[in-house]
Amino acid sequence: TAVTSMMFLKKAFCSLTVNSRPLTALARRTNKGAGARNLSSTVTSSIEADKEALALSVDDNGFATILLNRGDTFNTFSDQVIARYVEVLTELESMSGVRGAFVKSTGKFFCAGGNLKWMKNSVNLTRDENIADALHLSHMLAQFDSLPFPTVGFVQGPAFGGGVGIISCCDMAVAVKKAFFTLSEVKLGLIPATISPFVVAKIGAHQSRRFMLTAENIPSDTALRIGLINEVVDDEEGLLEWEENLKKQLTVVGPQSCANSKLLINNVANKPIDEDLMQYTAEMLAEQRCSDEGRTGLAAFFNREPAPWNNTQS
């Protein structure tokens, strides 16, 4: 019977070990996240956050909105704004039941990069002070990139520098036709250093060599072609429609499965397919099969029932 088959599958999956070693992949994920939080907290602990720069809200279905709320100053970065990002991201990490986080902006610009006053002040810092200052942004981006649920950028206007970095940290992004993207640092005699790991991971070294070295504007259709964004829509109404459709899709997927798939992608990308990698993927699969979500998801599938996390009406 189907019930007997499921009992056999559960027993087989959960008795699985690899070379008689304990399965440790999820422990590695937990430790990685804690390290990112500790680094960010240490670096930004002495900086007063700009509470008005970002607003956080979560709807009844577990979808969070991170709203860049300084449209009057083009949603630019400063050390106080970065500290606020860390606050918001840390609060999200502490929440249970988050199904996804959507990044949006007020005003005409998605994010115009660094605040001019902040950048001007960096000239007067020592080398060590500049390193510490840059680490504020680096640690925040790493924390953003490792959030354990889908993250989506909704780009309603131009993005420069660090704004492109935020989009690159998102798991997916959609932009209006009029939006464009610029890695403008070299125009100022600077380099896109802190955002580079995330941008290069998103669009590759080949495209990065062009757009980081020329600082040319990247139109939305080109951004789509090179993989910076996932889709282009006509206007902000199209962004709202895309959001609603995405929410429906994310509601049917297992939250833990999403988190571990995201970790899996990060850990297998550009790695050689060797015994260590195969060991890692085997451990990840074994742990997910033995998890409550894996068990209940398979049981629901074989019983032709909706999974418990699927609260869609259809």
C-alpha positions as semicolon CSV with decimal commas, in nm:
position;residue;x (nm);y (nm);z (nm)
1;T;0,000;0,000;0,000
2;A;0,101;0,365;-0,029
3;V;0,126;0,397;0,350
4;T;0,349;0,088;0,376
5;S;0,569;0,223;0,095
6;M;0,605;0,556;0,270
7;M;0,709;0,387;0,597
8;F;0,976;0,195;0,408
9;L;1,102;0,512;0,237
10;K;1,123;0,701;0,564
11;K;1,314;0,420;0,732
12;A;1,553;0,387;0,440
13;F;1,617;0,759;0,407
14;C;1,672;0,823;0,776
15;S;1,901;0,526;0,830
16;L;2,134;0,656;0,559
17;T;2,491;0,741;0,662
18;V;2,790;0,818;0,450
19;N;3,106;0,621;0,535
20;S;2,961;0,592;0,890
21;R;3,029;0,963;0,948
22;P;2,770;1,199;1,100
23;L;2,592;1,429;0,859
24;T;2,716;1,782;0,916
25;A;2,604;1,997;0,623
26;L;2,329;2,178;0,812
27;A;2,564;2,244;1,101
28;R;2,803;2,408;0,853
29;R;2,518;2,628;0,731
30;T;2,432;2,736;1,085
31;N;2,793;2,816;1,169
32;K;2,839;3,015;0,848
33;G;2,538;3,233;0,920
34;A;2,641;3,295;1,280
35;G;2,987;3,402;1,166
36;A;2,848;3,654;0,919
37;R;2,624;3,802;1,188
38;N;2,908;3,827;1,440
39;L;3,138;4,000;1,190
40;S;2,871;4,252;1,093
41;S;2,771;4,321;1,453
42;T;3,132;4,376;1,558
43;V;3,209;4,619;1,278
44;T;2,891;4,826;1,305
45;S;2,833;4,817;1,681
46;S;2,970;5,169;1,734
47;I;2,778;5,330;1,447
48;E;2,436;5,482;1,502
49;A;2,192;5,344;1,246
50;D;1,978;5,572;1,030
51;K;1,640;5,432;1,136
52;E;1,455;5,617;0,860
53;A;1,668;5,482;0,577
54;L;1,506;5,138;0,564
55;A;1,161;5,020;0,670
56;L;1,081;4,653;0,734
57;S;0,736;4,497;0,717
58;V;0,612;4,138;0,700
59;D;0,267;4,039;0,571
60;D;0,041;3,766;0,708
61;N;0,181;3,510;0,461
62;G;0,541;3,561;0,573
63;F;0,663;3,783;0,288
64;A;0,889;4,064;0,406
65;T;0,943;4,399;0,236
66;I;1,267;4,590;0,286
67;L;1,189;4,943;0,171
68;L;1,473;5,179;0,086
69;N;1,310;5,490;0,220
70;R;1,547;5,779;0,144
71;G;1,416;5,868;-0,200
72;D;1,497;6,233;-0,137
73;T;1,868;6,142;-0,128
74;F;1,845;5,871;-0,396
75;N;1,863;5,588;-0,138
76;T;2,241;5,621;-0,115
77;F;2,471;5,434;0,125
78;S;2,646;5,575;0,427
79;D;2,788;5,407;0,735
80;Q;2,464;5,488;0,920
81;V;2,255;5,340;0,638
82;I;2,469;5,026;0,630
83;A;2,422;4,990;1,006
84;R;2,047;5,009;0,948
85;Y;2,073;4,736;0,683
86;V;2,247;4,513;0,940
87;E;1,971;4,581;1,192
88;V;1,700;4,489;0,942
89;L;1,879;4,179;0,814
90;T;1,950;4,057;1,168
91;E;1,585;4,107;1,262
92;L;1,478;3,907;0,956
93;E;1,720;3,626;1,045
94;S;1,566;3,603;1,391
95;M;1,211;3,563;1,257
96;S;1,042;3,231;1,195
97;G;0,808;3,170;0,903
98;V;0,963;3,416;0,656
99;R;0,891;3,291;0,303
100;G;1,079;3,560;0,112
101;A;1,212;3,916;0,126
102;F;1,143;4,180;-0,138
103;V;1,369;4,484;-0,174
104;K;1,201;4,799;-0,302
105;S;1,275;5,170;-0,314
106;T;1,092;5,498;-0,289
107;G;1,171;5,784;-0,526
108;K;1,314;5,788;-0,877
109;F;1,631;5,590;-0,804
110;F;1,657;5,236;-0,676
111;C;1,993;5,321;-0,518
112;A;2,253;5,572;-0,637
113;G;2,547;5,407;-0,461
114;G;2,754;5,584;-0,197
115;N;2,647;5,905;-0,028
116;L;2,868;6,190;-0,152
117;K;2,947;6,317;0,198
118;W;3,040;5,966;0,312
119;M;3,270;5,917;0,013
120;K;3,427;6,260;0,059
121;N;3,505;6,184;0,424
122;S;3,686;5,864;0,324
123;V;3,970;6,073;0,178
124;N;4,059;6,187;0,529
125;L;4,067;5,837;0,679
126;T;4,383;5,636;0,736
127;R;4,438;5,312;0,545
128;D;4,325;5,105;0,845
129;E;4,021;5,325;0,895
130;N;3,934;5,287;0,527
131;I;3,959;4,909;0,557
132;A;3,725;4,909;0,857
133;D;3,486;5,142;0,675
134;A;3,479;4,918;0,367
135;L;3,420;4,612;0,584
136;H;3,092;4,766;0,702
137;L;2,957;4,722;0,352
138;S;3,130;4,392;0,280
139;H;2,989;4,221;0,588
140;M;2,642;4,358;0,528
141;L;2,639;4,232;0,170
142;A;2,759;3,890;0,284
143;Q;2,482;3,881;0,543
144;F;2,227;3,979;0,279
145;D;2,359;3,721;0,033
146;S;2,327;3,438;0,289
147;L;1,969;3,505;0,406
148;P;1,800;3,163;0,433
149;F;1,500;3,242;0,212
150;P;1,445;3,382;-0,139
151;T;1,534;3,749;-0,186
152;V;1,402;3,955;-0,475
153;G;1,491;4,303;-0,600
154;F;1,214;4,514;-0,754
155;V;1,398;4,785;-0,944
156;Q;1,189;5,088;-1,030
157;G;1,476;5,317;-1,132
158;P;1,851;5,352;-1,188
159;A;2,104;5,170;-0,970
160;F;2,469;5,275;-0,929
161;G;2,765;5,112;-0,755
162;G;2,648;4,965;-0,427
163;G;2,294;4,957;-0,559
164;V;2,412;4,710;-0,823
165;G;2,576;4,521;-0,536
166;I;2,243;4,489;-0,354
167;I;2,075;4,363;-0,671
168;S;2,356;4,113;-0,721
169;C;2,298;3,974;-0,371
170;C;1,931;3,915;-0,451
171;D;1,839;3,565;-0,567
172;M;1,638;3,724;-0,846
173;A;1,548;4,071;-0,967
174;V;1,299;4,235;-1,199
175;A;1,327;4,589;-1,337
176;V;1,118;4,838;-1,530
177;K;1,225;4,915;-1,885
178;K;1,349;5,265;-1,802
179;A;1,586;5,141;-1,530
180;F;1,959;5,123;-1,598
181;F;2,260;5,005;-1,401
182;T;2,607;5,154;-1,369
183;L;2,926;5,031;-1,206
184;S;3,052;5,387;-1,189
185;E;3,343;5,361;-0,945
186;V;3,627;5,399;-1,198
187;K;3,485;5,736;-1,305
188;L;3,573;5,856;-0,954
189;G;3,917;5,699;-0,949
190;L;3,788;5,416;-0,728
191;I;3,720;5,045;-0,776
192;P;3,406;4,834;-0,712
193;A;3,593;4,624;-0,459
194;T;3,340;4,541;-0,186
195;I;3,061;4,457;-0,429
196;S;3,284;4,269;-0,675
197;P;3,242;3,915;-0,531
198;F;2,866;3,943;-0,567
199;V;2,860;4,120;-0,903
200;V;3,113;3,882;-1,059
201;A;2,918;3,585;-0,922
202;K;2,605;3,727;-1,084
203;I;2,725;3,835;-1,430
204;G;3,060;3,656;-1,460
205;A;3,415;3,782;-1,509
206;H;3,367;3,835;-1,883
207;Q;3,087;4,090;-1,850
208;S;3,245;4,241;-1,538
209;R;3,560;4,321;-1,735
210;R;3,352;4,532;-1,968
211;F;3,115;4,710;-1,733
212;M;3,349;4,759;-1,437
213;L;3,621;4,901;-1,663
214;T;3,406;5,127;-1,881
215;A;3,151;5,248;-1,623
216;E;2,899;5,264;-1,907
217;N;2,528;5,253;-1,841
218;I;2,373;4,907;-1,866
219;P;2,020;4,932;-2,012
220;S;1,756;4,701;-1,868
221;D;1,752;4,476;-2,177
222;T;2,130;4,432;-2,155
223;A;2,107;4,369;-1,780
224;L;1,859;4,092;-1,860
225;R;2,087;3,942;-2,125
226;I;2,396;3,930;-1,900
227;G;2,205;3,787;-1,603
228;L;2,201;4,083;-1,365
229;I;1,820;4,077;-1,361
230;N;1,569;3,804;-1,445
231;E;1,294;3,997;-1,619
232;V;1,198;4,338;-1,757
233;V;0,848;4,480;-1,720
234;D;0,690;4,792;-1,867
235;D;0,628;4,988;-1,548
236;E;0,571;4,973;-1,173
237;E;0,233;4,812;-1,225
238;G;0,423;4,529;-1,394
239;L;0,645;4,502;-1,085
240;L;0,337;4,455;-0,866
241;E;0,197;4,188;-1,097
242;W;0,531;4,005;-1,099
243;E;0,540;4,021;-0,719
244;E;0,194;3,870;-0,680
245;N;0,271;3,586;-0,920
246;L;0,600;3,516;-0,744
247;K;0,433;3,505;-0,402
248;K;0,198;3,234;-0,529
249;Q;0,493;3,033;-0,659
250;L;0,697;3,067;-0,340
251;T;0,401;2,958;-0,129
252;V;0,408;2,605;-0,275
253;V;0,778;2,537;-0,204
254;G;0,919;2,410;0,125
255;P;1,089;2,685;0,328
256;Q;1,370;2,461;0,450
257;S;1,411;2,313;0,103
258;C;1,451;2,666;-0,033
259;A;1,706;2,759;0,232
260;N;1,914;2,447;0,175
261;S;1,888;2,471;-0,204
262;K;2,023;2,826;-0,180
263;L;2,311;2,704;0,035
264;L;2,369;2,416;-0,206
265;I;2,397;2,650;-0,504
266;N;2,651;2,870;-0,325
267;N;2,861;2,572;-0,221
268;V;2,869;2,382;-0,553
269;A;2,906;2,676;-0,793
270;N;3,237;2,661;-0,982
271;K;3,365;2,374;-0,768
272;P;3,540;2,073;-0,923
273;I;3,320;1,765;-0,934
274;D;3,535;1,551;-0,707
275;E;3,482;1,311;-0,418
276;D;3,457;1,594;-0,163
277;L;3,180;1,765;-0,359
278;M;2,991;1,440;-0,410
279;Q;3,026;1,368;-0,037
280;Y;2,885;1,711;0,044
281;T;2,585;1,680;-0,188
282;A;2,511;1,330;-0,056
283;E;2,511;1,462;0,302
284;M;2,286;1,752;0,210
285;L;2,036;1,523;0,039
286;A;2,040;1,275;0,327
287;E;1,973;1,546;0,584
288;Q;1,689;1,695;0,384
289;R;1,530;1,352;0,334
290;C;1,546;1,290;0,708
291;S;1,410;1,634;0,801
292;D;1,050;1,690;0,908
293;E;0,994;1,890;0,591
294;G;1,134;1,614;0,373
295;R;0,922;1,349;0,541
296;T;0,597;1,546;0,534
297;G;0,656;1,668;0,179
298;L;0,705;1,316;0,045
299;A;0,411;1,186;0,245
300;A;0,186;1,458;0,104
301;F;0,305;1,383;-0,249
302;F;0,236;1,009;-0,224
303;N;-0,100;1,074;-0,058
304;R;-0,187;1,329;-0,328
305;E;-0,239;1,600;-0,070
306;P;-0,104;1,958;-0,051
307;A;0,214;1,993;0,152
308;P;0,155;2,154;0,493
309;W;0,339;2,471;0,394
310;N;0,124;2,515;0,081
311;N;-0,159;2,747;0,181
312;T;-0,275;2,833;-0,170
313;Q;-0,646;2,817;-0,236
314;S;-0,618;2,622;-0,563
